[in-house]
Every structure is written in structure tokens, then in C-alpha cells.
Short mmCIF file of C-alpha atoms (C1' of nucleotides) in Angstrom, two decimals:
data_model
loop_
_atom_site.label_atom_id
_atom_site.label_comp_id
_atom_site.label_asym_id
_atom_site.label_seq_id
_atom_site.Cartn_x
_atom_site.Cartn_y
_atom_site.Cartn_z
CA MET G 299 6.71 -236.38 12.12
CA GLY G 300 9.51 -235.18 14.82
CA ALA G 301 10.26 -237.56 18.27
CA ARG G 302 8.62 -234.55 20.11
CA GLN G 303 5.28 -235.19 18.38
CA ALA G 304 5.96 -238.91 19.17
CA GLN G 305 6.05 -238.57 22.48
CA LYS G 306 3.18 -236.93 22.76
CA GLN G 307 1.06 -239.11 21.01
CA GLN G 308 2.58 -241.65 22.76
CA SER G 309 1.37 -240.15 25.96
CA ARG G 310 -1.95 -239.16 24.19
CA ARG G 311 -1.93 -242.41 23.69
CA ALA G 312 -1.78 -243.49 26.95
CA LEU G 313 -4.08 -241.66 28.25
CA LEU G 314 -6.46 -242.73 25.90
CA ASP G 315 -6.33 -246.51 26.63
CA ALA G 316 -6.27 -245.69 30.43
CA GLY G 317 -9.37 -243.98 30.08
CA LEU G 318 -10.46 -246.78 27.90
CA HIS G 319 -9.04 -249.22 31.02
CA LEU G 320 -11.38 -247.47 33.49
CA LEU G 321 -13.72 -247.10 31.57
CA ALA G 322 -14.69 -250.83 31.90
CA GLU G 323 -16.43 -250.55 35.11
CA GLN G 324 -17.44 -246.89 35.14
CA ASN G 325 -18.88 -244.24 33.13
CA LEU G 326 -17.37 -241.07 31.98
CA ALA G 327 -19.52 -239.05 34.12
CA SER G 328 -17.54 -240.37 37.62
CA LEU G 329 -14.40 -240.56 35.75
CA GLY G 330 -11.58 -238.60 37.09
CA VAL G 331 -8.49 -236.55 35.92
CA ARG G 332 -6.03 -238.00 38.61
CA GLU G 333 -7.52 -240.96 38.19
CA VAL G 334 -6.59 -241.23 34.67
CA THR G 335 -3.55 -240.09 35.34
CA ARG G 336 -2.54 -242.26 37.78
CA GLU G 337 -3.71 -245.38 35.41
CA ALA G 338 -1.26 -243.99 32.31
CA GLY G 339 1.90 -243.00 34.59
CA LEU G 340 1.39 -239.46 33.94
CA SER G 341 1.14 -236.55 36.19
CA PRO G 342 -2.11 -235.21 36.69
CA ALA G 343 -0.90 -231.35 35.27
CA ALA G 344 -0.39 -233.49 32.35
CA PHE G 345 -3.58 -234.10 31.41
CA TYR G 346 -4.14 -230.47 30.35
CA ARG G 347 -1.37 -230.72 27.73
CA HIS G 348 -3.62 -233.28 25.67
CA PHE G 349 -7.25 -232.41 26.74
CA PRO G 350 -9.28 -229.81 28.74
CA ASP G 351 -11.79 -231.66 29.81
CA LEU G 352 -12.79 -235.28 30.17
CA ALA G 353 -15.59 -234.34 28.32
CA ALA G 354 -12.88 -234.12 25.39
CA LEU G 355 -10.96 -237.00 26.45
CA GLY G 356 -14.94 -238.98 25.40
CA VAL G 357 -15.09 -237.17 22.28
CA ALA G 358 -11.90 -238.81 20.75
CA LEU G 359 -12.72 -242.02 21.96
CA VAL G 360 -16.21 -241.88 19.94
CA GLU G 361 -14.21 -241.17 17.07
CA GLU G 362 -11.83 -243.96 17.83
CA SER G 363 -14.40 -246.70 18.21
CA LEU G 364 -16.43 -245.28 15.28
CA VAL G 365 -13.78 -245.70 12.80
CA SER G 366 -13.82 -249.26 13.28
CA LEU G 367 -17.95 -249.51 13.08
CA HIS G 368 -17.53 -248.02 9.64
CA VAL G 369 -14.80 -250.25 8.41
CA MET G 370 -16.81 -253.14 9.64
CA ILE G 371 -19.99 -252.24 8.09
CA ARG G 372 -18.51 -251.77 4.99
CA ALA G 373 -17.53 -255.19 4.83
CA VAL G 374 -20.50 -256.05 4.86
CA LEU G 375 -22.36 -254.66 2.92
CA ALA G 376 -19.49 -254.52 -0.15
CA GLU G 377 -19.55 -258.36 -0.93
CA ALA G 378 -22.51 -259.17 -2.31
CA GLY G 379 -24.54 -262.87 -1.81
CA GLY G 380 -27.59 -264.13 -1.24
CA ALA G 381 -29.48 -263.33 1.91
CA GLU G 382 -29.33 -265.86 3.48
CA GLU G 383 -25.06 -266.00 3.36
CA LEU G 384 -25.48 -261.91 3.96
CA ILE G 385 -27.19 -262.22 7.46
CA ASP G 386 -24.53 -265.18 8.33
CA ARG G 387 -21.82 -262.71 7.42
CA ALA G 388 -23.27 -259.68 9.00
CA VAL G 389 -23.89 -261.57 12.77
CA ASP G 390 -20.17 -263.19 12.13
CA VAL G 391 -19.06 -259.67 11.52
CA ILE G 392 -20.45 -257.86 14.44
CA GLU G 393 -19.60 -261.15 17.18
CA ARG G 394 -15.68 -260.39 15.53
CA HIS G 395 -15.97 -257.12 16.27
CA VAL G 396 -17.77 -256.81 19.88
CA ARG G 397 -14.38 -260.04 20.62
CA GLU G 398 -11.92 -257.63 19.03
CA HIS G 399 -13.02 -254.36 20.16
CA ARG G 400 -14.51 -255.55 23.34
CA PRO G 401 -13.59 -252.13 25.40
CA HIS G 402 -14.55 -249.62 22.51
CA VAL G 403 -18.13 -251.10 22.22
CA ARG G 404 -18.32 -250.95 25.67
CA PHE G 405 -17.92 -247.62 25.73
CA LEU G 406 -20.32 -247.08 23.55
CA ALA G 407 -23.09 -248.88 24.85
CA ARG G 408 -22.11 -247.25 27.98
CA GLU G 409 -22.09 -243.51 26.84
CA ARG G 410 -24.69 -244.37 24.46
CA HIS G 411 -26.89 -242.64 26.95
CA GLY G 412 -24.99 -241.87 29.63
CA GLY G 413 -24.68 -238.32 31.36
CA VAL G 414 -22.58 -236.16 29.17
CA ARG G 415 -24.55 -234.66 26.47
CA LEU G 416 -21.77 -233.75 23.78
CA VAL G 417 -20.47 -237.85 23.90
CA ARG G 418 -24.10 -238.64 23.84
CA GLU G 419 -24.77 -236.67 20.74
CA ALA G 420 -21.48 -237.80 18.97
CA ILE G 421 -22.89 -240.96 19.15
CA ASP G 422 -25.92 -240.34 18.10
CA ALA G 423 -24.85 -238.35 14.93
CA GLU G 424 -22.76 -241.05 13.94
CA LEU G 425 -25.19 -243.39 14.81
CA GLY G 426 -27.33 -241.49 12.17
CA ARG G 427 -24.63 -240.97 9.17
CA PHE G 428 -24.42 -245.06 9.49
CA ALA G 429 -28.21 -245.48 9.38
CA ALA G 430 -27.64 -243.51 5.91
CA GLU G 431 -24.91 -245.53 4.85
CA VAL G 432 -26.86 -249.03 5.48
CA GLY G 433 -29.77 -246.87 3.86
CA ALA G 434 -28.34 -245.90 0.43
CA ALA G 435 -26.76 -249.37 0.17
CA LEU G 436 -29.81 -251.05 0.90
CA ALA G 437 -31.21 -248.59 -2.11
CA LEU G 438 -28.54 -250.03 -4.80
CA GLN G 439 -30.64 -253.54 -3.81
CA PRO G 440 -32.22 -254.79 -6.68
CA SER G 441 -35.45 -256.37 -4.36
CA SER G 442 -35.85 -252.42 -2.74
CA ARG G 443 -36.41 -251.69 -6.55
CA ASP G 444 -39.67 -249.71 -5.77
CA TRP G 445 -39.05 -248.39 -1.82
CA SER G 446 -39.39 -244.99 -0.97
CA GLU G 447 -36.97 -243.27 0.46
CA ARG G 448 -38.74 -242.79 3.62
CA ASP G 449 -39.24 -246.71 3.94
CA LEU G 450 -35.31 -247.46 3.31
CA ARG G 451 -34.35 -245.19 5.64
CA MET G 452 -36.70 -247.01 8.12
CA LEU G 453 -35.56 -250.55 6.97
CA ALA G 454 -31.79 -248.89 7.46
CA GLU G 455 -32.78 -247.74 10.98
CA LEU G 456 -34.19 -251.11 12.13
CA TYR G 457 -30.55 -252.91 10.68
CA VAL G 458 -28.56 -250.61 12.85
CA ASP G 459 -31.01 -251.15 15.63
CA LEU G 460 -30.84 -254.70 15.89
CA MET G 461 -27.16 -254.41 15.17
CA VAL G 462 -26.53 -252.28 18.47
CA SER G 463 -28.94 -254.23 20.71
CA THR G 464 -27.63 -257.17 19.78
CA ALA G 465 -23.47 -256.01 19.53
CA ALA G 466 -24.87 -255.54 23.64
CA ALA G 467 -26.05 -258.62 24.67
CA LEU G 468 -22.85 -259.86 23.05
CA LEU G 469 -20.80 -257.91 24.83
CA GLU G 470 -23.04 -258.52 28.25
CA ALA G 471 -22.58 -262.16 27.82
CA ARG G 472 -18.79 -262.04 27.57
CA GLU G 473 -18.09 -260.09 30.19
CA ALA G 474 -15.24 -261.65 32.47
CA ASP G 475 -17.96 -261.48 35.56
CA SER G 476 -20.14 -264.03 33.90
CA GLY G 477 -17.82 -266.47 33.09
CA GLY G 478 -17.68 -265.64 29.08
CA ASP G 479 -20.66 -267.94 28.56
CA PRO G 480 -20.38 -269.66 24.66
CA ALA G 481 -23.04 -270.44 25.13
CA ARG G 482 -24.82 -268.03 26.05
CA VAL G 483 -22.81 -265.93 23.10
CA GLU G 484 -24.11 -268.64 20.16
CA ARG G 485 -27.74 -268.33 21.42
CA ILE G 486 -27.77 -264.19 21.49
CA ALA G 487 -26.11 -265.05 17.45
CA ALA G 488 -28.74 -267.68 16.82
CA THR G 489 -31.41 -265.25 17.66
CA ALA G 490 -29.57 -262.13 15.85
CA ARG G 491 -29.98 -264.37 12.58
CA LEU G 492 -33.40 -265.64 13.33
CA GLN G 493 -34.69 -261.63 13.71
CA LEU G 494 -32.94 -260.86 10.58
CA ARG G 495 -34.39 -263.73 8.91
CA LEU G 496 -37.42 -262.45 9.85
CA ILE G 497 -36.92 -259.19 8.83
CA SER G 498 -36.02 -260.06 5.33
CA LEU G 499 -39.20 -261.79 4.71
CA GLY G 500 -40.75 -259.14 5.98
CA ARG G 501 -38.91 -256.97 3.28
CA ARG G 502 -39.21 -258.95 -0.03
CA HIS G 503 -43.41 -259.11 1.05
CA TRP G 504 -43.82 -255.19 1.59
CA THR G 505 -45.60 -252.93 -0.64
CA GLY G 506 -44.74 -249.69 0.49
CA SER G 507 -46.32 -247.57 3.03
CA MET J 893 -49.55 -247.93 59.24
CA GLY J 894 -48.15 -245.81 62.43
CA ALA J 895 -46.94 -242.39 61.80
CA ARG J 896 -43.48 -244.06 62.60
CA GLN J 897 -43.47 -246.05 58.88
CA ALA J 898 -45.43 -243.14 57.24
CA GLN J 899 -42.82 -240.50 58.14
CA LYS J 900 -39.80 -243.09 57.28
CA GLN J 901 -41.65 -243.56 54.05
CA GLN J 902 -41.85 -240.40 53.63
CA SER J 903 -37.66 -239.52 53.79
CA ARG J 904 -37.42 -242.36 51.72
CA ARG J 905 -39.67 -241.31 48.78
CA ALA J 906 -37.91 -237.56 49.19
CA LEU J 907 -34.58 -239.95 48.46
CA LEU J 908 -35.58 -241.77 45.61
CA ASP J 909 -37.00 -238.59 44.26
CA ALA J 910 -33.87 -236.40 44.78
CA GLY J 911 -32.43 -239.07 43.40
CA LEU J 912 -33.98 -239.76 40.18
CA HIS J 913 -34.32 -236.02 39.93
CA LEU J 914 -30.05 -235.92 40.02
CA LEU J 915 -30.03 -239.06 37.50
CA ALA J 916 -31.50 -236.66 35.04
CA GLU J 917 -28.27 -234.64 34.03
CA GLN J 918 -25.37 -237.48 35.72
CA ASN J 919 -25.32 -241.80 35.79
CA LEU J 920 -25.51 -243.98 39.09
CA ALA J 921 -22.05 -244.21 39.30
CA SER J 922 -21.38 -240.37 39.48
CA LEU J 923 -23.46 -239.79 42.50
CA GLY J 924 -22.80 -239.09 45.65
CA VAL J 925 -24.63 -240.03 49.37
CA ARG J 926 -24.04 -236.44 50.31
CA GLU J 927 -25.89 -234.75 46.88
CA VAL J 928 -28.57 -236.93 47.21
CA THR J 929 -28.99 -235.86 50.82
CA ARG J 930 -28.74 -231.87 50.31
CA GLU J 931 -31.64 -232.37 47.03
CA ALA J 932 -33.34 -234.68 49.13
CA GLY J 933 -33.25 -231.95 52.87
CA LEU J 934 -31.72 -234.47 55.48
CA SER J 935 -28.83 -234.69 56.25
CA PRO J 936 -26.30 -236.90 54.88
CA ALA J 937 -25.98 -239.26 58.04
CA ALA J 938 -30.15 -240.11 57.49
CA PHE J 939 -28.79 -241.56 53.66
CA TYR J 940 -28.22 -244.95 55.80
CA ARG J 941 -30.94 -244.84 58.11
CA HIS J 942 -33.02 -246.24 54.40
CA PHE J 943 -30.10 -248.00 52.28
CA PRO J 944 -27.12 -249.40 52.54
CA ASP J 945 -25.81 -248.27 49.23
CA LEU J 946 -26.29 -245.54 46.46
CA ALA J 947 -26.15 -249.32 44.54
CA ALA J 948 -28.96 -250.30 46.49
CA LEU J 949 -31.37 -246.59 45.88
CA GLY J 950 -30.53 -247.46 41.77
CA VAL J 951 -31.62 -251.17 42.85
CA ALA J 952 -34.79 -249.55 44.68
CA LEU J 953 -35.22 -247.39 41.60
CA VAL J 954 -35.19 -250.18 38.97
CA GLU J 955 -38.25 -252.38 40.80
CA GLU J 956 -39.80 -248.90 40.77
CA SER J 957 -39.42 -248.11 37.21
CA LEU J 958 -40.08 -251.52 36.32
CA VAL J 959 -43.78 -251.57 37.82
CA SER J 960 -45.24 -249.09 35.64
CA LEU J 961 -43.58 -250.93 32.37
CA HIS J 962 -45.21 -253.95 33.48
CA VAL J 963 -48.40 -252.55 33.64
CA MET J 964 -48.18 -250.56 30.46
CA ILE J 965 -47.31 -253.88 28.87
CA ARG J 966 -50.23 -255.68 29.77
CA ALA J 967 -52.52 -252.42 28.72
CA VAL J 968 -51.15 -253.12 24.64
CA LEU J 969 -51.35 -257.19 25.31
CA ALA J 970 -54.57 -257.79 27.24
CA GLU J 971 -56.64 -255.99 24.47
CA ALA J 972 -57.52 -257.94 20.87
CA GLY J 973 -58.05 -256.25 17.33
CA GLY J 974 -56.76 -256.28 14.35
CA ALA J 975 -52.72 -256.20 13.29
CA GLU J 976 -52.60 -252.37 12.55
CA GLU J 977 -54.74 -251.22 15.57
CA LEU J 978 -52.35 -253.44 17.68
CA ILE J 979 -49.22 -251.56 16.30
CA ASP J 980 -50.79 -248.23 17.01
CA ARG J 981 -51.86 -248.78 20.33
CA ALA J 982 -48.59 -250.24 21.11
CA VAL J 983 -46.83 -247.07 20.04
CA ASP J 984 -49.38 -245.02 21.59
CA VAL J 985 -49.19 -246.57 24.55
CA ILE J 986 -44.85 -246.27 24.53
CA GLU J 987 -45.44 -242.67 24.07
CA ARG J 988 -47.84 -241.83 26.36
CA HIS J 989 -45.24 -243.80 28.57
CA VAL J 990 -42.00 -241.95 27.44
CA ARG J 991 -44.29 -238.63 28.10
CA GLU J 992 -45.87 -239.65 31.62
CA HIS J 993 -42.63 -241.24 33.48
CA ARG J 994 -39.61 -239.61 31.91
CA PRO J 995 -37.60 -239.62 34.70
CA HIS J 996 -37.94 -243.83 35.06
CA VAL J 997 -37.35 -244.65 31.50
CA ARG J 998 -33.94 -242.09 31.33
CA PHE J 999 -33.06 -243.71 34.43
CA LEU J 1000 -33.62 -247.73 32.95
CA ALA J 1001 -32.18 -245.97 29.45
CA ARG J 1002 -29.04 -244.80 31.41
CA GLU J 1003 -28.31 -247.24 33.79
CA ARG J 1004 -29.08 -250.58 31.04
CA HIS J 1005 -25.47 -250.71 30.45
CA GLY J 1006 -24.25 -248.25 33.31
CA GLY J 1007 -21.40 -249.20 35.49
CA VAL J 1008 -23.39 -250.57 38.44
CA ARG J 1009 -23.41 -254.39 37.46
CA LEU J 1010 -26.07 -254.80 40.04
CA VAL J 1011 -28.23 -252.36 38.62
CA ARG J 1012 -27.65 -253.58 35.35
CA GLU J 1013 -28.41 -256.89 35.86
CA ALA J 1014 -31.78 -256.21 37.12
CA ILE J 1015 -32.49 -254.22 34.08
CA ASP J 1016 -31.91 -256.81 32.46
CA ALA J 1017 -33.35 -259.53 34.11
CA GLU J 1018 -36.39 -257.62 34.29
CA LEU J 1019 -36.32 -257.10 30.73
CA GLY J 1020 -35.82 -260.88 29.69
CA ARG J 1021 -39.40 -261.82 32.48
CA PHE J 1022 -40.51 -259.17 30.22
CA ALA J 1023 -39.96 -260.60 26.87
CA ALA J 1024 -41.22 -263.88 28.26
CA GLU J 1025 -44.61 -262.38 29.01
CA VAL J 1026 -44.59 -260.95 25.68
CA GLY J 1027 -44.27 -264.46 23.94
CA ALA J 1028 -46.37 -265.87 26.21
CA ALA J 1029 -48.75 -263.00 25.05
CA LEU J 1030 -48.03 -263.99 21.33
CA ALA J 1031 -48.93 -267.60 21.79
CA LEU J 1032 -52.44 -267.35 22.65
CA GLN J 1033 -52.70 -265.39 18.74
CA PRO J 1034 -53.87 -268.00 16.61
CA SER J 1035 -51.79 -266.58 13.88
CA SER J 1036 -48.70 -268.05 15.81
CA ARG J 1037 -50.31 -271.16 15.67
CA ASP J 1038 -47.56 -273.58 14.60
CA TRP J 1039 -44.33 -271.42 16.04
CA SER J 1040 -41.66 -273.16 17.69
CA GLU J 1041 -41.31 -271.90 21.62
CA ARG J 1042 -37.62 -271.11 20.23
CA ASP J 1043 -39.30 -268.88 17.08
CA LEU J 1044 -41.87 -266.99 19.72
CA ARG J 1045 -39.36 -266.39 22.27
CA MET J 1046 -36.68 -264.88 19.11
CA LEU J 1047 -39.63 -262.52 18.20
CA ALA J 1048 -40.93 -261.73 21.55
CA GLU J 1049 -37.03 -260.21 21.56
CA LEU J 1050 -37.58 -258.50 18.65
CA TYR J 1051 -40.88 -256.20 19.59
CA VAL J 1052 -38.71 -255.88 23.00
CA ASP J 1053 -35.49 -254.75 21.35
CA LEU J 1054 -37.88 -252.18 19.31
CA MET J 1055 -39.42 -250.90 22.36
CA VAL J 1056 -36.98 -249.97 23.74
CA SER J 1057 -34.82 -248.27 21.19
CA THR J 1058 -38.08 -246.44 20.53
CA ALA J 1059 -38.50 -245.52 24.36
CA ALA J 1060 -34.46 -244.89 24.23
CA ALA J 1061 -35.14 -242.14 21.03
CA LEU J 1062 -38.87 -240.71 22.16
CA LEU J 1063 -36.81 -239.86 25.08
CA GLU J 1064 -33.66 -237.92 23.71
CA ALA J 1065 -36.28 -235.91 21.37
CA ARG J 1066 -38.00 -234.64 24.59
CA GLU J 1067 -35.21 -233.68 26.28
CA ALA J 1068 -35.53 -229.74 26.83
CA ASP J 1069 -32.18 -229.52 25.89
CA SER J 1070 -32.83 -229.99 22.31
CA GLY J 1071 -35.99 -228.11 22.46
CA GLY J 1072 -38.72 -231.06 23.23
CA ASP J 1073 -38.63 -230.70 19.32
CA PRO J 1074 -42.62 -232.73 18.99
CA ALA J 1075 -41.39 -232.86 14.43
CA ARG J 1076 -39.22 -235.25 15.12
CA VAL J 1077 -41.32 -237.39 18.20
CA GLU J 1078 -43.83 -238.19 15.26
CA ARG J 1079 -41.41 -239.70 12.94
CA ILE J 1080 -39.97 -241.36 15.61
CA ALA J 1081 -43.09 -243.02 16.06
CA ALA J 1082 -44.03 -243.31 12.35
CA THR J 1083 -41.15 -244.92 12.08
CA ALA J 1084 -41.72 -247.60 14.66
CA ARG J 1085 -45.07 -248.28 13.61
CA LEU J 1086 -43.34 -248.86 9.69
CA GLN J 1087 -41.13 -251.24 11.50
CA LEU J 1088 -43.36 -252.83 13.37
CA ARG J 1089 -45.40 -253.36 10.16
CA LEU J 1090 -42.68 -254.89 8.46
CA ILE J 1091 -42.29 -257.58 11.46
CA SER J 1092 -45.64 -258.17 11.36
CA LEU J 1093 -45.80 -258.95 7.38
CA GLY J 1094 -42.35 -261.08 8.39
CA ARG J 1095 -44.36 -262.88 10.80
CA ARG J 1096 -47.01 -263.63 8.71
CA HIS J 1097 -44.94 -265.47 6.06
CA TRP J 1098 -42.93 -267.22 8.65
CA THR J 1099 -42.18 -271.28 8.39
CA GLY J 1100 -40.07 -271.88 11.24
CA SER J 1101 -36.83 -272.66 11.53
"C1'" DC K 829 26.07 -223.85 19.46
"C1'" DC K 830 22.90 -220.93 21.69
"C1'" DA K 831 17.74 -219.42 22.63
"C1'" DT K 832 13.10 -221.11 22.28
"C1'" DT K 833 9.55 -224.77 22.76
"C1'" DC K 834 6.72 -226.76 25.50
"C1'" DA K 835 5.71 -231.91 27.38
"C1'" DG K 836 6.05 -233.42 31.80
"C1'" DT K 837 6.57 -232.46 36.92
"C1'" DA K 838 6.04 -231.70 42.22
"C1'" DA K 839 3.50 -229.39 45.24
"C1'" DA K 840 0.13 -226.04 47.02
"C1'" DC K 841 -5.26 -225.06 46.64
"C1'" DA K 842 -9.74 -224.76 48.44
"C1'" DG K 843 -13.16 -227.91 48.21
"C1'" DT K 844 -15.75 -232.33 48.47
"C1'" DC K 845 -16.41 -236.73 49.24
"C1'" DG K 846 -18.32 -241.10 52.52
"C1'" DT K 847 -18.65 -243.19 56.40
"C1'" DT K 848 -18.78 -243.18 62.10
"C1'" DT K 849 -19.68 -241.25 65.46
"C1'" DG K 850 -22.62 -239.76 69.84
"C1'" DC K 851 -26.66 -237.73 70.82
"C1'" DC K 852 -31.82 -235.86 70.48
"C1'" DG K 853 -36.39 -236.12 71.15
"C1'" DA K 854 -40.60 -237.74 68.99
"C1'" DA K 855 -43.34 -241.99 68.54
"C1'" DC K 856 -44.12 -246.09 70.06
"C1'" DT K 857 -45.07 -250.26 74.20
"C1'" DT K 858 -46.65 -251.94 78.15
"C1'" DA R 311 -46.93 -242.98 83.08
"C1'" DA R 312 -42.03 -244.85 82.23
"C1'" DG R 313 -39.22 -247.16 78.98
"C1'" DT R 314 -37.52 -248.56 74.31
"C1'" DT R 315 -37.25 -248.20 69.86
"C1'" DC R 316 -35.47 -245.45 65.84
"C1'" DG R 317 -34.88 -241.59 62.32
"C1'" DG R 318 -32.84 -237.65 62.34
"C1'" DC R 319 -28.49 -234.66 63.51
"C1'" DA R 320 -24.96 -231.67 63.72
"C1'" DA R 321 -19.35 -232.81 63.82
"C1'" DA R 322 -15.53 -234.82 62.90
"C1'" DC R 323 -11.81 -238.39 60.29
"C1'" DG R 324 -9.04 -238.64 57.14
"C1'" DA R 325 -8.63 -239.25 51.88
"C1'" DC R 326 -9.61 -237.29 47.44
"C1'" DT R 327 -11.10 -234.09 43.92
"C1'" DG R 328 -10.12 -230.74 39.92
"C1'" DT R 329 -7.15 -227.11 39.15
"C1'" DT R 330 -3.25 -223.52 38.48
"C1'" DT R 331 1.09 -222.00 39.75
"C1'" DA R 332 6.21 -222.15 38.95
"C1'" DC R 333 10.01 -225.30 37.61
"C1'" DT R 334 12.92 -228.55 34.48
"C1'" DG R 335 15.26 -230.19 31.27
"C1'" DA R 336 15.36 -232.78 26.75
"C1'" DA R 337 14.08 -231.98 21.77
"C1'" DT R 338 13.43 -228.31 18.03
"C1'" DG R 339 15.27 -224.44 14.96
"C1'" DG R 340 18.33 -220.71 13.47
#
DNA sequence: CCATTCAGTAAACAGTCGTTTGCCGAACTT
DNA sequence: AAGTTCGGCAAACGACTGTTTACTGAATGG
């Protein structure tokens, strides 16, 4: 890649980072072009060399945020193991992901039901593919031998919902203004583990719909 | 109440309604004072006779939104009945609530992780009290005879999370721009019923943490 | 080495914004 | 009936907004 493209990518990165940083305390809909470029150290007009819209920047952030999410989920599903270990590992992975990708997670939580339709739909679609992936992984497990497609999907969605709300709760507990309360973080993780245990219990006794 | 207060309340109502209406397509953080007063048919300065801030209007909307929610949950919990009927009734109540209070539900979904901290905390606190209420109701049921306080709370939170995400999904499916797809609405409700059945199955076989 | 491409700039456009001010007049109080 | 309270208004303030324009100068390709 020429030095040309490299510098352009660098500016693009600066814009994305600036947006991500500003979105820590506001939503996409209230973000301003000038605000972003100021934070990125560029002139307002430079923005339009990279994105037509702020919504476009938002969509770019969605794609970026979900790549790491998919990597994460595969890390959990790939390894086999007993139900208990799998639960512990899943919660650990969620916790680590929130810790290491806080701005991205916050962005997703904030814009999932936010005011910009394109972004909302992009997140929802990706979360759906996400559930499909979990469902496919569940189908391979022997314990779901005679589960219908529909029931598997339902279970996968339940897992994804639980993961999402756990991540959001962990995020809130970690925010600087709440002191990053570590006890609260552990309580949330513990609750998630219990909930997963309860679900896997229901799963073992499921007789089909 | 004097005609004085009555007219003031009417203006306040107009402001709240205008805000709620505008928040259908944007978030609180991007709402403007002038925008709201324009929609409400008042002068910009009039706003400050009722609220110091837009955040204050937001908090008022939170309180308003949650009153009807509490009424709703009591309607479900109050009546007894078999597990299956209870599940069906719970999902019906959620569905009806989303149908009849769409703007409020949308507001809650949008601002729960939104950019205005005061509003976010108000919603979270109320959702917490909400889970406590569900937990208390669960404690009265014979099937949770020897459940620890912690396990009950965990279960209550699972129910509340499921309710919230189901409501949000129903909302999205009903939005005008997605055609109000009735099949999608029914699919979401059916999934929620299955998930509740799975949880109640896990509940029956729970042996404590 | 010369021509071209193109990311980034400064300046200007016409708006909108939040908030304060002083004032009006109808509803209250006494 | 006189005086007070107070919700609502028009107007003005400076600050900030998104977007377009014409331009600069370094990397690119022949």
C-alpha cells in the first residue's frame, strides 16, 4: 500500500477513534461533524473525504465492533468441555471483552436502540447472525440431539440476550463515574453464571415444544 | 385545583408529549429546547417555566413511563394459575403494553443505555426495584420454598431481562418503517413463551447454588 | 522531471441553537 | 377593588452548526 493510502487510513482511523471517544458520553445522533474533526485534529471539510455522513461513520463503527465480538464467541464455542466449565469460560470471555473493548461495547449498547435507523438495523442484523452461529454450534452438541430447529434458535437467542444484557450491566458497573466498583462487577458475573446454570438445567429436561 | 395550576399542567403535558413524540426518531441527548417548544406550540422561553433542563424533562418521562410498567407487572403477578397460563398471560401483557404505550416503551429502550446519565440511572434504579418486586412475588410461590434469597433474585433478574428484551424486540417489529410486520410480532411472542417455558423447567429442577 | 491526483485547509454561507431579558395580562389573594 | 403572582411572549445575545468553495502542496505515475 502506497504512502498515500497509508496516510489516508491514518486519518480515517483518527476520525473513528475520535468518534468512539466522544460517543462515550453522548449518542451518535447528537454527534457533530465539527466535533469529531476537532477531536481528531483535522479540519471540518476533511471529514467528507472519508464519510458522506455521520451515519456512515456509525456504520463503520458497527462493523468494527462486531468483528471482535465474533472472534470472541468463537473462542467460547470452539473449545469443548463440561457444561460448568463452558459456563465459566463464557462469562470470563464476556468479562474480558468488556474490559478490553469498552468503547466498542458501549457504542453497541448505546446505539442498539438509538436514533439512527441504519445503525440500529446493522446491529440487529449482526446480532441475528450471531444467534445463528450459536445455534449452529448448539446443534453439534450431542445433548441437543432431538431438538427442533425452532427450539435451537430459541435457545440460541436466549443465550445471546443474556450475553448482551450481561455485557451491558458489566459496562455500567465499570464506568469511571460509578467508581469502577469491582464488587458489583463480580456480583453481575456471578448472577450470569447462575442464570446460565439454570438455563442449562432447563435444557437438560427439555422435551420439545 | 385552580385554573392557574390547570393551565400550567396543560402546558407541561404539551411539553412532555412533544418530547415523547420527537423522541420517536432521535435520542434525548440530541433533543433541543427550541425543537420541543416548537412542537408543543409554545415559545422557547416557556420551557424554563417547567424544567431547568432537558435532562429534567427526561427524568419526568422516566417516572411517567414506569408507573404504567409497575401496574402491568402487578397485573401478571397478582393472579395465580398454572405455570403455562401464567406464561401466556405474561407475554400477552407485555404485548399489550408495547401496543398501548409504544412511545414510552421506545423511550425507555432508547435511553436505558443512552447518553444522559441521570436518565440512565433513573431507569436502572427503577428496573432494579422492578426485579425486587418480581423476586418478592416469586418468594410467595410454593415452588420456591427452599430457594435462597440470592437465587430468587437471580431468577427475578432473568425474568426482567427477558421481559425487557422481548419488549424491545416487539417494539422494533412494530415500528411503522418495518411495516408493522404482524408475523414477526407473533414469532417474537412465541419465542418468548418458549424461553419462559425453558426457564420454568430449569426452575423446577433447581437444587440451589 | 513534469503533469496529475487528491487528502487536507481556510474561509464563508445561511442557519439553528440555548439562555436571558423585560414585559404583558390573566388568574389569584386580600 | 386594588395589589400581587406568575405563565407565556418577543427579541436579542454570542456561539456553534453542516456543508461548499477555491486553494495548496505532497505523493504518484509516466
